[in-house]
Short mmCIF file of C-alpha atoms in Angstrom, two decimals:
data_model
loop_
_atom_site.label_atom_id
_atom_site.label_comp_id
_atom_site.label_asym_id
_atom_site.label_seq_id
_atom_site.Cartn_x
_atom_site.Cartn_y
_atom_site.Cartn_z
CA MET O 278 114.35 -81.51 29.00
CA TRP O 279 117.39 -83.55 28.95
CA LEU O 280 115.38 -86.12 30.58
CA LEU O 281 112.45 -85.89 27.77
CA TYR O 282 115.62 -86.14 25.18
CA ALA O 283 117.11 -89.48 27.06
CA ALA O 284 113.11 -90.97 27.04
CA GLY O 285 112.43 -90.29 23.33
CA SER O 286 116.11 -92.01 22.41
CA ALA O 287 114.90 -94.96 24.53
CA PHE O 288 111.85 -95.43 22.88
CA PHE O 289 112.89 -94.61 19.38
CA ALA O 290 115.61 -97.22 19.74
CA GLY O 291 113.32 -100.03 21.05
CA VAL O 292 111.38 -99.46 17.49
CA THR O 293 115.12 -99.97 15.76
CA SER O 294 115.45 -103.27 17.13
CA ILE O 295 111.89 -104.23 15.78
CA LEU O 296 112.31 -102.84 12.34
CA ALA O 297 116.19 -104.43 12.16
CA LYS O 298 114.24 -107.88 12.89
CA CYS O 299 111.90 -107.44 10.31
CA GLY O 300 114.69 -106.24 8.09
CA ILE O 301 117.70 -108.84 8.25
CA ARG O 302 115.49 -112.21 7.78
CA LYS O 303 117.44 -112.62 4.90
CA THR O 304 119.08 -110.32 4.29
CA ASP O 305 122.66 -110.02 5.66
CA SER O 306 123.29 -108.21 8.84
CA THR O 307 126.56 -106.42 7.92
CA VAL O 308 125.13 -105.21 4.61
CA ALA O 309 121.41 -104.19 6.26
CA THR O 310 123.88 -102.05 8.98
CA ALA O 311 125.61 -100.23 5.66
CA VAL O 312 122.42 -99.37 4.09
CA ARG O 313 120.52 -98.19 7.27
CA THR O 314 123.51 -96.18 7.97
CA ALA O 315 122.87 -94.44 5.04
CA VAL O 316 119.59 -93.85 6.05
CA VAL O 317 120.87 -92.27 8.77
CA LEU O 318 122.91 -90.17 7.60
CA VAL O 319 121.13 -88.34 5.24
CA PHE O 320 118.39 -87.93 8.44
CA ALA O 321 121.39 -86.56 10.98
CA TRP O 322 122.28 -83.62 8.18
CA ILE O 323 119.19 -82.44 7.33
CA MET O 324 118.60 -81.77 10.61
CA VAL O 325 122.10 -80.18 10.67
CA LEU O 326 120.66 -77.90 7.90
CA VAL O 327 117.25 -77.64 9.99
CA THR O 328 118.97 -76.00 12.67
CA GLY O 329 121.59 -73.88 10.57
CA SER O 330 124.68 -75.48 12.29
CA ILE O 331 126.43 -76.41 9.49
CA GLY O 332 128.36 -73.24 9.81
CA GLN O 333 130.08 -74.33 13.09
CA LEU O 334 131.92 -77.30 11.47
CA ARG O 335 134.93 -74.36 10.73
CA LYS O 336 135.26 -74.23 14.46
CA ILE O 337 135.48 -77.36 15.50
CA ARG O 338 138.61 -78.24 16.88
CA GLY O 339 141.04 -80.90 16.01
CA SER O 340 141.18 -83.05 18.89
CA THR O 341 137.18 -82.62 18.78
CA TYR O 342 136.98 -84.18 15.29
CA VAL O 343 139.25 -86.89 16.51
CA PHE O 344 137.19 -88.30 20.24
CA LEU O 345 134.16 -87.46 17.24
CA ILE O 346 135.82 -89.87 14.56
CA LEU O 347 136.36 -92.45 17.90
CA SER O 348 133.53 -91.88 18.73
CA GLY O 349 131.72 -93.19 15.34
CA ALA O 350 134.19 -96.13 15.26
CA ALA O 351 132.66 -96.94 18.60
CA THR O 352 129.68 -97.21 17.44
CA GLY O 353 129.87 -98.91 14.23
CA ALA O 354 131.72 -101.59 15.65
CA SER O 355 128.51 -101.83 18.27
CA TRP O 356 126.53 -101.90 15.33
CA LEU O 357 128.02 -104.67 13.49
CA CYS O 358 127.96 -106.51 16.67
CA TYR O 359 124.43 -105.91 17.57
CA PHE O 360 123.04 -106.66 14.38
CA LYS O 361 124.87 -109.81 13.52
CA ALA O 362 123.51 -111.02 17.38
CA LEU O 363 119.77 -110.25 16.24
CA GLN O 364 119.73 -111.72 13.12
CA VAL O 365 121.39 -115.04 14.73
CA GLY O 366 119.74 -114.69 18.41
CA ASP O 367 116.71 -114.17 20.12
CA ILE O 368 115.86 -109.94 20.19
CA ASN O 369 114.33 -110.67 23.68
CA LYS O 370 117.94 -111.98 24.81
CA VAL O 371 120.44 -109.88 23.03
CA VAL O 372 118.87 -106.63 23.61
CA PRO O 373 119.18 -107.51 27.30
CA ILE O 374 122.71 -108.26 26.88
CA ASP O 375 123.25 -105.04 25.10
CA LYS O 376 121.86 -103.10 27.26
CA SER O 377 124.65 -104.29 29.81
CA SER O 378 126.89 -101.48 28.35
CA THR O 379 125.09 -99.03 31.10
CA VAL O 380 126.64 -100.52 34.22
CA LEU O 381 130.35 -100.25 32.28
CA THR O 382 129.63 -96.68 31.06
CA ILE O 383 128.85 -95.74 34.43
CA LEU O 384 131.98 -96.80 35.59
CA LEU O 385 133.96 -95.06 32.69
CA ALA O 386 131.85 -92.01 33.31
CA LEU O 387 133.00 -92.25 37.00
CA ILE O 388 137.00 -92.79 35.90
CA PHE O 389 137.20 -90.63 32.76
CA LEU O 390 134.42 -87.73 33.23
CA HIS O 391 134.56 -87.61 36.81
CA GLU O 392 131.41 -88.09 37.42
CA GLY O 393 130.61 -88.60 40.72
CA ILE O 394 128.08 -92.22 41.97
CA SER O 395 126.66 -91.93 45.28
CA PHE O 396 126.23 -95.78 47.37
CA PRO O 397 122.59 -95.46 45.78
CA LYS O 398 123.83 -94.99 42.62
CA ALA O 399 125.87 -98.29 43.38
CA LEU O 400 123.43 -100.70 44.66
CA ALA O 401 121.64 -99.31 41.79
CA VAL O 402 124.09 -100.55 39.61
CA ALA O 403 124.44 -103.76 40.83
CA VAL O 404 120.74 -104.52 40.98
CA ILE O 405 120.98 -103.60 36.77
CA ALA O 406 124.32 -106.06 36.89
CA ALA O 407 121.76 -108.88 38.35
CA GLY O 408 119.36 -108.54 36.31
CA ILE O 409 121.28 -108.91 33.00
CA LEU O 410 122.64 -111.50 34.95
CA LEU O 411 119.21 -113.34 35.22
CA MET O 412 118.61 -112.77 31.93
CA ILE O 413 121.02 -114.79 30.10
CA GLU O 414 120.68 -118.37 30.43
CA ARG O 415 123.44 -121.13 31.34
CA LYS O 416 122.60 -123.12 28.67
CA ASP O 417 123.58 -119.82 26.10
CA VAL O 418 126.74 -119.60 27.74
CA GLU O 419 127.28 -123.06 26.79
CA GLU O 420 126.37 -122.91 23.18
CA THR O 421 128.78 -119.92 23.37
CA LYS O 422 131.46 -122.14 24.18
CA GLN O 423 130.45 -124.71 21.98
CA GLU O 424 130.76 -121.59 18.75
CA ALA O 425 127.31 -123.34 17.84
CA LYS O 426 123.77 -121.17 18.44
CA GLY O 427 125.07 -119.06 21.07
CA SER O 428 127.56 -117.26 18.98
CA TRP O 429 125.41 -114.35 19.01
CA LEU O 430 125.82 -113.78 23.39
CA LEU O 431 129.18 -112.71 22.23
CA TYR O 432 128.52 -110.53 19.61
CA ALA O 433 125.70 -108.85 21.85
CA ALA O 434 128.75 -108.35 24.45
CA GLY O 435 131.09 -107.44 21.99
CA SER O 436 128.16 -104.67 20.88
CA ALA O 437 127.75 -103.64 24.80
CA PHE O 438 131.42 -102.85 25.10
CA PHE O 439 132.16 -100.56 22.22
CA ALA O 440 127.93 -98.93 22.54
CA SER O 441 129.86 -98.41 26.25
CA LEU O 442 133.14 -96.61 24.75
CA THR O 443 130.52 -94.90 22.57
CA ALA O 444 128.92 -92.95 24.84
CA ILE O 445 132.45 -92.08 26.59
CA LEU O 446 133.57 -90.60 23.80
CA GLY O 447 130.67 -89.34 22.16
CA LYS O 448 130.09 -87.08 25.54
CA ILE O 449 133.95 -86.06 25.04
CA GLY O 450 133.44 -85.06 21.46
CA ILE O 451 130.38 -83.23 21.67
CA GLN O 452 131.39 -81.08 23.96
CA GLY O 453 131.43 -77.25 22.12
CA VAL O 454 129.61 -79.22 19.23
CA GLU O 455 125.79 -78.51 18.60
CA SER O 456 124.26 -81.89 19.51
CA ASN O 457 122.93 -82.52 15.42
CA LEU O 458 126.09 -81.70 14.12
CA GLY O 459 128.11 -83.95 16.20
CA THR O 460 125.78 -86.66 15.63
CA ALA O 461 126.00 -86.25 11.85
CA ILE O 462 130.47 -86.43 11.78
CA ARG O 463 129.85 -89.41 13.45
CA THR O 464 127.57 -90.80 10.92
CA CYS O 465 130.51 -90.26 8.70
CA VAL O 466 132.29 -92.10 10.06
CA VAL O 467 129.80 -95.13 10.71
CA LEU O 468 128.84 -94.96 6.72
CA LEU O 469 132.41 -95.72 5.82
CA MET O 470 133.00 -98.47 8.24
CA ALA O 471 130.08 -100.32 7.48
CA TRP O 472 130.99 -99.99 3.96
CA GLY O 473 134.00 -100.58 4.21
CA MET O 474 133.36 -104.41 5.94
CA VAL O 475 130.76 -104.44 2.87
CA PHE O 476 133.16 -104.67 0.29
CA VAL O 477 135.76 -106.44 3.09
CA THR O 478 134.25 -109.05 2.81
CA GLY O 479 132.79 -109.45 -0.52
CA LYS O 480 128.98 -108.74 0.17
CA GLN O 481 128.67 -105.98 -2.23
CA LYS O 482 126.58 -107.73 -4.60
CA GLU O 483 123.94 -108.77 -2.04
CA VAL O 484 122.69 -104.88 -1.64
CA SER O 485 120.56 -105.49 -5.04
CA GLN O 486 119.19 -108.25 -3.93
CA ILE O 487 117.21 -107.24 -0.74
CA GLY O 488 113.32 -108.17 -1.10
CA ARG O 489 111.58 -104.83 -1.49
CA LYS O 490 109.97 -105.39 2.07
CA GLU O 491 113.01 -105.71 3.68
CA LEU O 492 114.33 -102.58 2.64
CA VAL O 493 112.13 -101.18 3.84
CA PHE O 494 111.84 -101.98 7.43
CA ILE O 495 115.67 -101.05 6.84
CA CYS O 496 115.23 -98.53 5.61
CA CYS O 497 112.55 -97.19 8.68
CA SER O 498 114.97 -98.71 11.26
CA GLY O 499 117.66 -96.39 9.85
CA ILE O 500 114.83 -93.38 10.19
CA ALA O 501 113.97 -94.86 13.63
CA THR O 502 117.54 -94.96 14.66
CA GLY O 503 118.16 -91.10 13.39
CA ALA O 504 115.99 -90.04 15.84
CA SER O 505 116.92 -91.98 18.92
CA TRP O 506 120.69 -90.98 18.02
CA LEU O 507 119.00 -87.17 17.45
CA CYS O 508 117.46 -87.37 21.28
CA TYR O 509 120.46 -89.11 22.54
CA TYR O 510 123.10 -86.58 21.81
CA ARG O 511 120.81 -83.89 22.95
CA ALA O 512 120.68 -85.62 26.36
CA LEU O 513 124.08 -86.23 26.58
CA GLN O 514 125.08 -83.33 25.98
CA GLU O 515 123.05 -82.15 28.46
CA GLY O 516 122.98 -83.86 31.00
CA PRO O 517 125.18 -86.28 32.88
CA ALA O 518 126.24 -89.10 30.75
CA SER O 519 126.18 -92.04 34.48
CA ILE O 520 122.25 -90.54 34.32
CA VAL O 521 121.52 -90.71 30.02
CA ALA O 522 123.05 -93.53 29.62
CA PRO O 523 120.87 -95.62 32.08
CA VAL O 524 117.40 -94.31 31.01
CA ASP O 525 118.37 -94.51 27.14
CA ARG O 526 118.55 -98.81 28.34
CA LEU O 527 114.68 -98.62 29.09
CA SER O 528 114.29 -99.50 25.04
CA VAL O 529 113.95 -102.81 26.44
CA LEU O 530 111.27 -102.09 27.57
CA VAL O 531 109.91 -101.24 24.14
CA THR O 532 111.45 -103.86 22.34
CA VAL O 533 110.59 -106.54 24.34
CA ALA O 534 106.98 -105.42 24.41
CA PHE O 535 106.54 -105.03 20.37
CA SER O 536 108.76 -108.34 20.54
CA TYR O 537 106.05 -110.36 22.03
CA LEU O 538 103.83 -109.02 19.85
CA VAL O 539 105.48 -109.13 16.05
CA PHE O 540 107.87 -112.03 16.82
CA GLY O 541 105.68 -113.88 19.69
CA GLU O 542 109.08 -114.20 21.63
CA ARG O 543 107.73 -114.48 25.38
CA LEU O 544 109.98 -114.32 29.14
CA GLY O 545 110.46 -117.22 31.28
CA ARG O 546 110.18 -116.45 34.71
CA LYS O 547 113.81 -115.91 35.70
CA GLN O 548 114.17 -113.89 32.32
CA ALA O 549 111.14 -111.32 33.65
CA GLY O 550 112.50 -110.77 36.93
CA GLY O 551 116.04 -110.20 35.13
CA LEU O 552 113.46 -107.93 32.94
CA PHE O 553 111.79 -106.16 36.41
CA LEU O 554 115.56 -106.00 38.40
CA LEU O 555 116.99 -103.91 35.33
CA THR O 556 114.37 -101.75 34.88
CA ALA O 557 114.39 -100.96 38.75
CA GLY O 558 118.07 -100.42 38.60
CA THR O 559 117.55 -97.98 35.53
CA VAL O 560 114.72 -95.97 37.52
CA ALA O 561 116.57 -95.81 40.43
CA MET O 562 120.12 -94.24 38.45
CA ALA O 563 117.88 -91.53 36.73
CA LEU O 564 115.67 -90.26 39.88
CA LEU O 565 118.47 -90.75 42.37
CA PRO O 566 120.20 -87.56 43.29
#
């Protein structure tokens, strides 16, 4: 069942990117992140109440709370970077870079969680890395060095780094904790972090200026994120992080498909080849013993 939950996480994560992109055309990405996190928080705690796991709050150990808080902080940092990247860059380029966290997650799982990796899986990781490199154009790197339009690449890379930390810290933090409850606790941390950034940057007045249409998209992206999280952390709880993370990253396929339909963004031959390698490596990671 954990594989089905991982697939569900990938689908909802792919939809999240499209909805979020629609919601941050005029709205500041930090403000949008704070608003959608509030939606995710409500969604997460509703699931806690529905599943009746709220009674476990008193049973959670202090060390578990520490890892859940750290995981939430990493998620918050990843979100802030990710949606800033989406706002200033093409979604077809941002999402694959964000998904490069797969490689780092596998390495961290090997080091800290002692999840072994066979030679075939190591080859699959190499294929994933090659696919990601193909999807990065040289001009993107040059623009980043010039700190012009390519600044999205730095934010996307930051999103990938913090996302990998989220997976590892989340895996440790949800041991012995019902997945819905763990998700809700982490979301509280993300909410505090997101709104803290809004007030630190002095953008709180922009909340009331969000257009009705963009607000709908932001809220819908929050609901999709909530569904993705619930599936993802249930999958992490029941399956190995070194496989759950790659399957979740298949959301790039959903994103690419919808970005073409909604925004008319197309992949070149090189990027399409990179996407194929990224997908093939991910599928191999999920199927190999």
